[in-house]
Short mmCIF file of C-alpha atoms and ligand atoms in Angstrom, two decimals:
data_model
loop_
_atom_site.label_atom_id
_atom_site.label_comp_id
_atom_site.label_asym_id
_atom_site.label_seq_id
_atom_site.Cartn_x
_atom_site.Cartn_y
_atom_site.Cartn_z
CA MET A 953 0.00 0.00 0.00
CA ALA A 954 2.83 2.46 0.86
CA ASN A 955 4.30 2.04 -2.63
CA ASP A 956 0.89 2.62 -4.16
CA ILE A 957 0.48 5.85 -2.20
CA ASP A 958 3.92 7.02 -3.33
CA GLU A 959 2.99 6.24 -6.92
CA LEU A 960 -0.29 8.16 -6.59
CA VAL A 961 1.49 11.16 -5.06
CA GLU A 962 3.97 11.15 -7.92
CA MET A 963 1.10 11.01 -10.42
CA ILE A 964 -0.68 13.94 -8.76
CA GLN A 965 2.53 15.98 -8.64
CA SER A 966 3.34 15.41 -12.28
CA ALA A 967 -0.22 15.83 -13.62
CA ARG A 968 -1.22 19.04 -15.33
CA ARG A 969 -4.91 18.71 -14.60
CA THR A 970 -6.61 16.15 -12.41
CA VAL A 971 -10.29 15.32 -12.23
CA ALA A 972 -11.75 13.70 -9.12
CA PHE A 973 -14.72 11.48 -9.85
CA THR A 974 -16.60 10.42 -6.74
CA GLY A 975 -19.23 7.88 -5.78
CA ALA A 976 -21.07 6.96 -2.63
CA GLY A 977 -17.87 5.52 -1.09
CA VAL A 978 -16.45 8.99 -0.29
CA SER A 979 -19.45 9.65 1.97
CA THR A 980 -19.78 6.37 3.87
CA GLU A 981 -17.40 7.55 6.60
CA CYS A 982 -19.73 10.52 7.03
CA GLY A 983 -22.54 8.13 7.97
CA ILE A 984 -24.28 7.99 4.57
CA PRO A 985 -24.56 4.36 3.47
CA ASP A 986 -23.58 3.54 -0.08
CA PHE A 987 -25.99 2.04 -2.54
CA ARG A 988 -25.04 -1.58 -2.75
CA SER A 989 -23.69 -2.51 0.65
CA PRO A 990 -25.96 -5.01 2.37
CA GLY A 991 -28.51 -3.62 4.78
CA GLY A 992 -28.34 -0.11 3.34
CA PHE A 993 -31.68 1.60 3.42
CA TRP A 994 -31.34 2.54 -0.23
CA THR A 995 -31.86 -1.11 -1.11
CA ARG A 996 -34.79 -1.70 1.24
CA TYR A 997 -37.24 -0.72 -1.46
CA LYS A 998 -37.25 -1.17 -5.21
CA PRO A 999 -36.35 2.27 -6.65
CA ILE A 1000 -39.25 4.30 -8.00
CA GLU A 1001 -38.58 4.85 -11.70
CA PHE A 1002 -39.04 8.27 -13.26
CA ASN A 1003 -42.05 7.28 -15.39
CA ALA A 1004 -43.83 5.85 -12.38
CA TYR A 1005 -43.15 9.09 -10.49
CA LEU A 1006 -44.75 11.08 -13.28
CA ALA A 1007 -47.67 8.70 -13.64
CA SER A 1008 -49.46 8.99 -10.31
CA GLU A 1009 -49.87 11.24 -7.30
CA GLU A 1010 -49.91 8.20 -5.07
CA THR A 1011 -46.47 7.10 -6.29
CA ARG A 1012 -45.13 10.63 -5.88
CA LEU A 1013 -46.39 10.75 -2.31
CA GLU A 1014 -44.67 7.43 -1.62
CA ALA A 1015 -41.45 8.71 -3.25
CA TRP A 1016 -41.50 11.82 -1.03
CA ARG A 1017 -42.22 9.71 2.07
CA ARG A 1018 -39.21 7.46 1.34
CA TYR A 1019 -37.03 10.42 0.45
CA PHE A 1020 -37.72 12.24 3.70
CA MET A 1021 -37.02 9.06 5.64
CA ILE A 1022 -33.55 8.88 4.08
CA TYR A 1023 -32.98 12.63 4.16
CA ASP A 1024 -33.84 12.91 7.84
CA ALA A 1025 -31.37 10.11 8.61
CA VAL A 1026 -28.42 11.58 6.66
CA SER A 1027 -28.89 15.33 6.27
CA HIS A 1028 -26.82 16.07 9.39
CA ALA A 1029 -23.73 14.56 7.71
CA THR A 1030 -20.63 16.72 7.37
CA PRO A 1031 -17.69 16.29 4.95
CA GLY A 1032 -15.25 13.48 5.68
CA ARG A 1033 -11.50 13.15 5.24
CA GLY A 1034 -11.90 12.28 1.57
CA HIS A 1035 -13.96 15.40 0.83
CA GLN A 1036 -11.47 17.55 2.70
CA VAL A 1037 -8.42 16.27 0.83
CA ILE A 1038 -10.24 16.64 -2.50
CA ALA A 1039 -11.12 20.25 -1.54
CA ARG A 1040 -7.47 20.91 -0.72
CA LEU A 1041 -6.38 19.39 -4.03
CA TYR A 1042 -8.79 21.80 -5.71
CA HIS A 1043 -7.56 24.84 -3.78
CA THR A 1044 -3.91 24.02 -4.48
CA GLY A 1045 -4.65 23.94 -8.20
CA LYS A 1046 -4.25 20.19 -8.62
CA VAL A 1047 -7.87 19.21 -9.18
CA SER A 1048 -9.78 21.19 -11.79
CA HIS A 1049 -13.21 19.61 -11.31
CA VAL A 1050 -15.05 17.21 -9.07
CA ILE A 1051 -17.48 15.05 -11.03
CA THR A 1052 -19.77 13.36 -8.56
CA GLN A 1053 -22.49 10.74 -8.61
CA ASN A 1054 -23.43 11.79 -5.09
CA ILE A 1055 -26.45 13.87 -4.25
CA ASP A 1056 -25.40 14.71 -0.69
CA ASP A 1057 -23.91 18.18 -1.36
CA LEU A 1058 -20.82 17.35 0.73
CA HIS A 1059 -18.26 18.54 -1.84
CA ARG A 1060 -19.80 22.00 -1.68
CA ALA A 1061 -19.88 21.77 2.12
CA SER A 1062 -16.15 20.96 2.08
CA GLY A 1063 -15.39 24.21 0.28
CA VAL A 1064 -15.18 23.26 -3.39
CA PRO A 1065 -16.86 26.09 -5.31
CA GLU A 1066 -20.08 25.21 -7.10
CA ALA A 1067 -18.55 26.03 -10.50
CA ALA A 1068 -16.05 23.21 -10.06
CA ILE A 1069 -18.59 20.57 -8.98
CA ILE A 1070 -20.45 18.59 -11.63
CA GLU A 1071 -23.36 16.68 -10.15
CA LEU A 1072 -24.28 13.92 -12.59
CA HIS A 1073 -27.16 12.62 -10.50
CA GLY A 1074 -28.38 15.96 -9.22
CA ASN A 1075 -28.59 17.34 -5.69
CA GLY A 1076 -30.79 16.00 -2.92
CA SER A 1077 -30.76 19.10 -0.74
CA TYR A 1078 -33.53 20.87 -2.65
CA ALA A 1079 -36.36 20.24 -5.15
CA LYS A 1080 -37.21 21.53 -8.61
CA CYS A 1081 -40.21 21.91 -10.89
CA LEU A 1082 -39.80 19.38 -13.69
CA THR A 1083 -41.46 21.76 -16.15
CA CYS A 1084 -39.99 25.24 -15.52
CA GLY A 1085 -37.05 24.37 -13.28
CA GLU A 1086 -38.07 26.65 -10.40
CA ARG A 1087 -36.26 25.75 -7.19
CA TYR A 1088 -38.13 24.73 -4.04
CA GLU A 1089 -36.83 23.96 -0.59
CA LEU A 1090 -37.48 20.51 0.83
CA GLU A 1091 -39.22 21.92 3.90
CA TRP A 1092 -41.73 23.68 1.64
CA ALA A 1093 -42.51 20.33 -0.02
CA ARG A 1094 -42.81 18.67 3.36
CA ALA A 1095 -45.25 21.33 4.54
CA VAL A 1096 -47.38 21.06 1.37
CA ILE A 1097 -47.61 17.29 1.73
CA ALA A 1098 -48.52 17.57 5.41
CA SER A 1099 -51.21 20.19 4.88
CA GLU A 1100 -52.71 19.04 1.55
CA SER A 1101 -52.04 15.28 1.64
CA ARG A 1102 -50.93 15.42 -1.97
CA PRO A 1103 -47.55 15.87 -3.66
CA PRO A 1104 -46.36 19.41 -4.38
CA TYR A 1105 -46.95 21.29 -7.65
CA CYS A 1106 -45.08 24.33 -8.93
CA ARG A 1107 -46.57 27.64 -7.75
CA SER A 1108 -45.61 29.28 -11.07
CA CYS A 1109 -46.58 26.74 -13.73
CA ALA A 1110 -48.36 23.92 -11.84
CA GLY A 1111 -45.69 21.45 -13.01
CA ILE A 1112 -44.69 18.40 -10.97
CA VAL A 1113 -42.10 19.13 -8.27
CA LYS A 1114 -39.42 16.53 -7.56
CA THR A 1115 -36.21 16.39 -5.55
CA ALA A 1116 -33.42 17.76 -7.73
CA THR A 1117 -31.98 14.27 -8.13
CA ILE A 1118 -31.88 12.01 -11.17
CA SER A 1119 -34.04 8.91 -10.74
CA PHE A 1120 -33.67 5.65 -12.58
CA GLY A 1121 -35.17 6.16 -16.03
CA GLN A 1122 -34.85 9.96 -15.87
CA PRO A 1123 -32.80 11.58 -18.64
CA MET A 1124 -29.30 12.60 -17.56
CA PRO A 1125 -28.86 16.37 -17.19
CA GLU A 1126 -27.48 17.59 -20.52
CA GLU A 1127 -25.47 20.53 -19.20
CA GLU A 1128 -23.75 18.47 -16.51
CA MET A 1129 -22.96 15.69 -18.98
CA ALA A 1130 -21.38 18.23 -21.35
CA LEU A 1131 -19.38 19.83 -18.52
CA ALA A 1132 -18.22 16.42 -17.32
CA ARG A 1133 -17.13 15.46 -20.84
CA ALA A 1134 -15.15 18.69 -21.22
CA ALA A 1135 -13.47 18.31 -17.82
CA THR A 1136 -12.65 14.67 -18.59
CA PHE A 1137 -11.14 15.51 -21.97
CA ASN A 1138 -8.97 18.19 -20.36
CA ALA A 1139 -7.63 15.90 -17.66
CA ASP A 1140 -4.38 14.01 -17.78
CA LEU A 1141 -5.10 12.29 -14.47
CA PHE A 1142 -8.50 10.90 -13.51
CA LEU A 1143 -9.12 9.69 -9.96
CA ALA A 1144 -12.18 7.47 -9.47
CA LEU A 1145 -12.95 7.36 -5.76
CA GLY A 1146 -15.54 5.23 -3.99
CA SER A 1147 -17.60 4.21 -6.95
CA SER A 1148 -18.46 0.66 -7.94
CA LEU A 1149 -18.20 1.99 -11.54
CA GLN A 1150 -21.26 0.00 -12.48
CA VAL A 1151 -23.77 2.82 -12.98
CA PHE A 1152 -23.72 4.10 -16.56
CA PRO A 1153 -23.47 6.59 -18.15
CA ALA A 1154 -21.57 7.99 -15.14
CA ALA A 1155 -19.04 5.16 -15.20
CA GLY A 1156 -18.33 6.01 -18.85
CA PHE A 1157 -16.21 9.00 -17.75
CA PRO A 1158 -13.24 6.97 -16.48
CA VAL A 1159 -13.39 5.01 -19.74
CA MET A 1160 -13.47 8.28 -21.68
CA ALA A 1161 -10.50 9.63 -19.70
CA LYS A 1162 -8.49 6.52 -20.39
CA SER A 1163 -9.28 6.54 -24.09
CA ASN A 1164 -8.09 10.16 -24.13
CA ARG A 1165 -4.75 8.93 -22.70
CA ALA A 1166 -5.23 10.25 -19.18
CA ARG A 1167 -3.88 8.09 -16.40
CA LEU A 1168 -6.64 6.39 -14.45
CA VAL A 1169 -6.44 5.67 -10.72
CA ILE A 1170 -9.19 3.78 -8.91
CA ILE A 1171 -9.48 3.93 -5.13
CA ASN A 1172 -12.16 1.66 -3.70
CA ARG A 1173 -12.42 -0.83 -0.89
CA GLU A 1174 -13.60 -3.59 -3.24
CA PRO A 1175 -12.97 -4.41 -6.90
CA THR A 1176 -14.79 -2.25 -9.43
CA GLY A 1177 -16.03 -2.90 -12.94
CA LEU A 1178 -13.08 -0.98 -14.45
CA ASP A 1179 -10.04 -2.18 -12.47
CA ALA A 1180 -8.56 -3.86 -15.54
CA LEU A 1181 -8.44 -0.50 -17.31
CA ALA A 1182 -6.68 1.42 -14.53
CA ASP A 1183 -3.01 2.42 -14.30
CA LEU A 1184 -3.23 2.08 -10.53
CA VAL A 1185 -5.83 0.44 -8.29
CA ILE A 1186 -5.66 1.11 -4.56
CA ALA A 1187 -7.88 -1.21 -2.53
CA GLY A 1188 -8.48 0.67 0.69
CA GLU A 1189 -10.55 3.10 2.72
CA ILE A 1190 -10.78 6.44 0.96
CA GLY A 1191 -10.30 8.48 4.14
CA ASP A 1192 -7.13 6.54 5.03
CA VAL A 1193 -5.71 6.59 1.50
CA LEU A 1194 -6.32 10.30 0.91
CA THR A 1195 -5.02 11.22 4.37
CA SER A 1196 -1.77 9.41 3.54
CA VAL A 1197 -1.66 11.17 0.18
CA ALA A 1198 -2.16 14.54 1.89
CA GLU A 1199 0.58 13.81 4.43
CA ARG A 1200 3.05 13.05 1.67
CA LEU A 1201 1.95 15.91 -0.60
CA TRP A 1202 1.93 18.61 2.03
CA ARG A 1203 4.19 17.10 4.72
CA GLN A 1204 1.68 17.73 7.52
P1 NAD B 705 -22.10 2.21 -5.06
O1 NAD B 705 -22.77 1.96 -3.75
O2 NAD B 705 -22.48 1.41 -6.22
O3 NAD B 705 -20.53 2.07 -4.87
C1 NAD B 705 -19.86 2.60 -3.80
C2 NAD B 705 -18.52 1.90 -3.76
O4 NAD B 705 -17.75 2.51 -2.74
C3 NAD B 705 -18.64 0.41 -3.43
O5 NAD B 705 -17.89 -0.33 -4.38
C4 NAD B 705 -18.01 0.30 -2.03
O6 NAD B 705 -17.29 -0.89 -1.85
C5 NAD B 705 -17.10 1.49 -2.00
N1 NAD B 705 -16.89 2.07 -0.67
C6 NAD B 705 -17.82 2.35 0.27
N2 NAD B 705 -17.26 2.97 1.32
C7 NAD B 705 -15.94 3.07 1.04
C8 NAD B 705 -14.83 3.61 1.71
N3 NAD B 705 -14.96 4.21 2.91
N4 NAD B 705 -13.61 3.53 1.14
C9 NAD B 705 -13.46 2.93 -0.07
N5 NAD B 705 -14.47 2.41 -0.77
C10 NAD B 705 -15.70 2.48 -0.23
O7 NAD B 705 -22.27 3.70 -5.34
P2 NAD B 705 -22.05 4.48 -6.66
O8 NAD B 705 -21.29 3.66 -7.66
O9 NAD B 705 -21.53 5.77 -6.25
O10 NAD B 705 -23.53 4.59 -7.29
C11 NAD B 705 -24.69 4.53 -6.58
C12 NAD B 705 -25.68 5.64 -6.95
O11 NAD B 705 -26.54 5.86 -5.86
C13 NAD B 705 -24.99 6.94 -7.19
O12 NAD B 705 -25.04 7.18 -8.53
C14 NAD B 705 -25.75 8.01 -6.41
O13 NAD B 705 -26.58 8.73 -7.26
C15 NAD B 705 -26.61 7.24 -5.46
N6 NAD B 705 -26.16 7.35 -4.04
C16 NAD B 705 -25.68 8.54 -3.55
C17 NAD B 705 -25.22 8.62 -2.23
C18 NAD B 705 -24.70 9.92 -1.71
O14 NAD B 705 -25.05 10.98 -2.25
N7 NAD B 705 -23.83 9.92 -0.68
C19 NAD B 705 -25.25 7.50 -1.42
C20 NAD B 705 -25.76 6.30 -1.96
C21 NAD B 705 -26.21 6.24 -3.27
#
């Protein structure tokens, strides 16, 4: 492991532009379970697909009920060691962008500016009208549901309001996909951290980076779908690995 950390530090030092690509594994040490680990509450129910959400008020009410159950359990989370090291890599000019599959807003909370964060699966800390895009706070939605016993509709255009996350079956956000492509094509080092690299199209970005001749490093506690493609695979805890990287990079 020590040799791997040295190799990663050397790669970061010699890279011109690094992209950090994160999955649920960067947030598990913050108390937010990842998607696939056994017993996680994300897997307790079959996910509600986007078309089903659109199709009935009853399904939307159920989706909101489940969402608030998860949100209330994890919304107190604060950034972990992984988020903090990534933020420092950004502020020292090493990392240009953070492309994340996470919806927990913890990269922003760790101090990475919004302009440098690309949220492929949206953001779970607020809601949006699916028709006009108007933003709504979650507590507003909660209050509407409690008082009217029906899911919220947009006050401007009467469109359906949904958490600002991307559900299964929902089209990927075009702007974020374009930003992520551009950041990936500009990178000569691509760090994939805490993602099983099984959810596409998000997992296509490490493949894209590699085919553009960037070096690919995967840090994950278990094998991922793309290990065979990587220049370096570090099997370990993200907080531990990135803390060691930070110690070597900045001699703390
Ligand atoms: P995933 O659950 O498929 O993969 C997470 C990976 O991280 C797993 O392979 C796991 O072994 C690894 N891991 C977990 N904790 C780790 C740690 N401390 N150190 C090293 N590795 C660790 O998640 P995914 O591939 O990111 O995709 C799941 C989807 O579910 C995401 O696209 C996201 O939209 C959503 N999700 C988001 C959050 C969040 O916002 N925090 C949490 C769960 C799921």
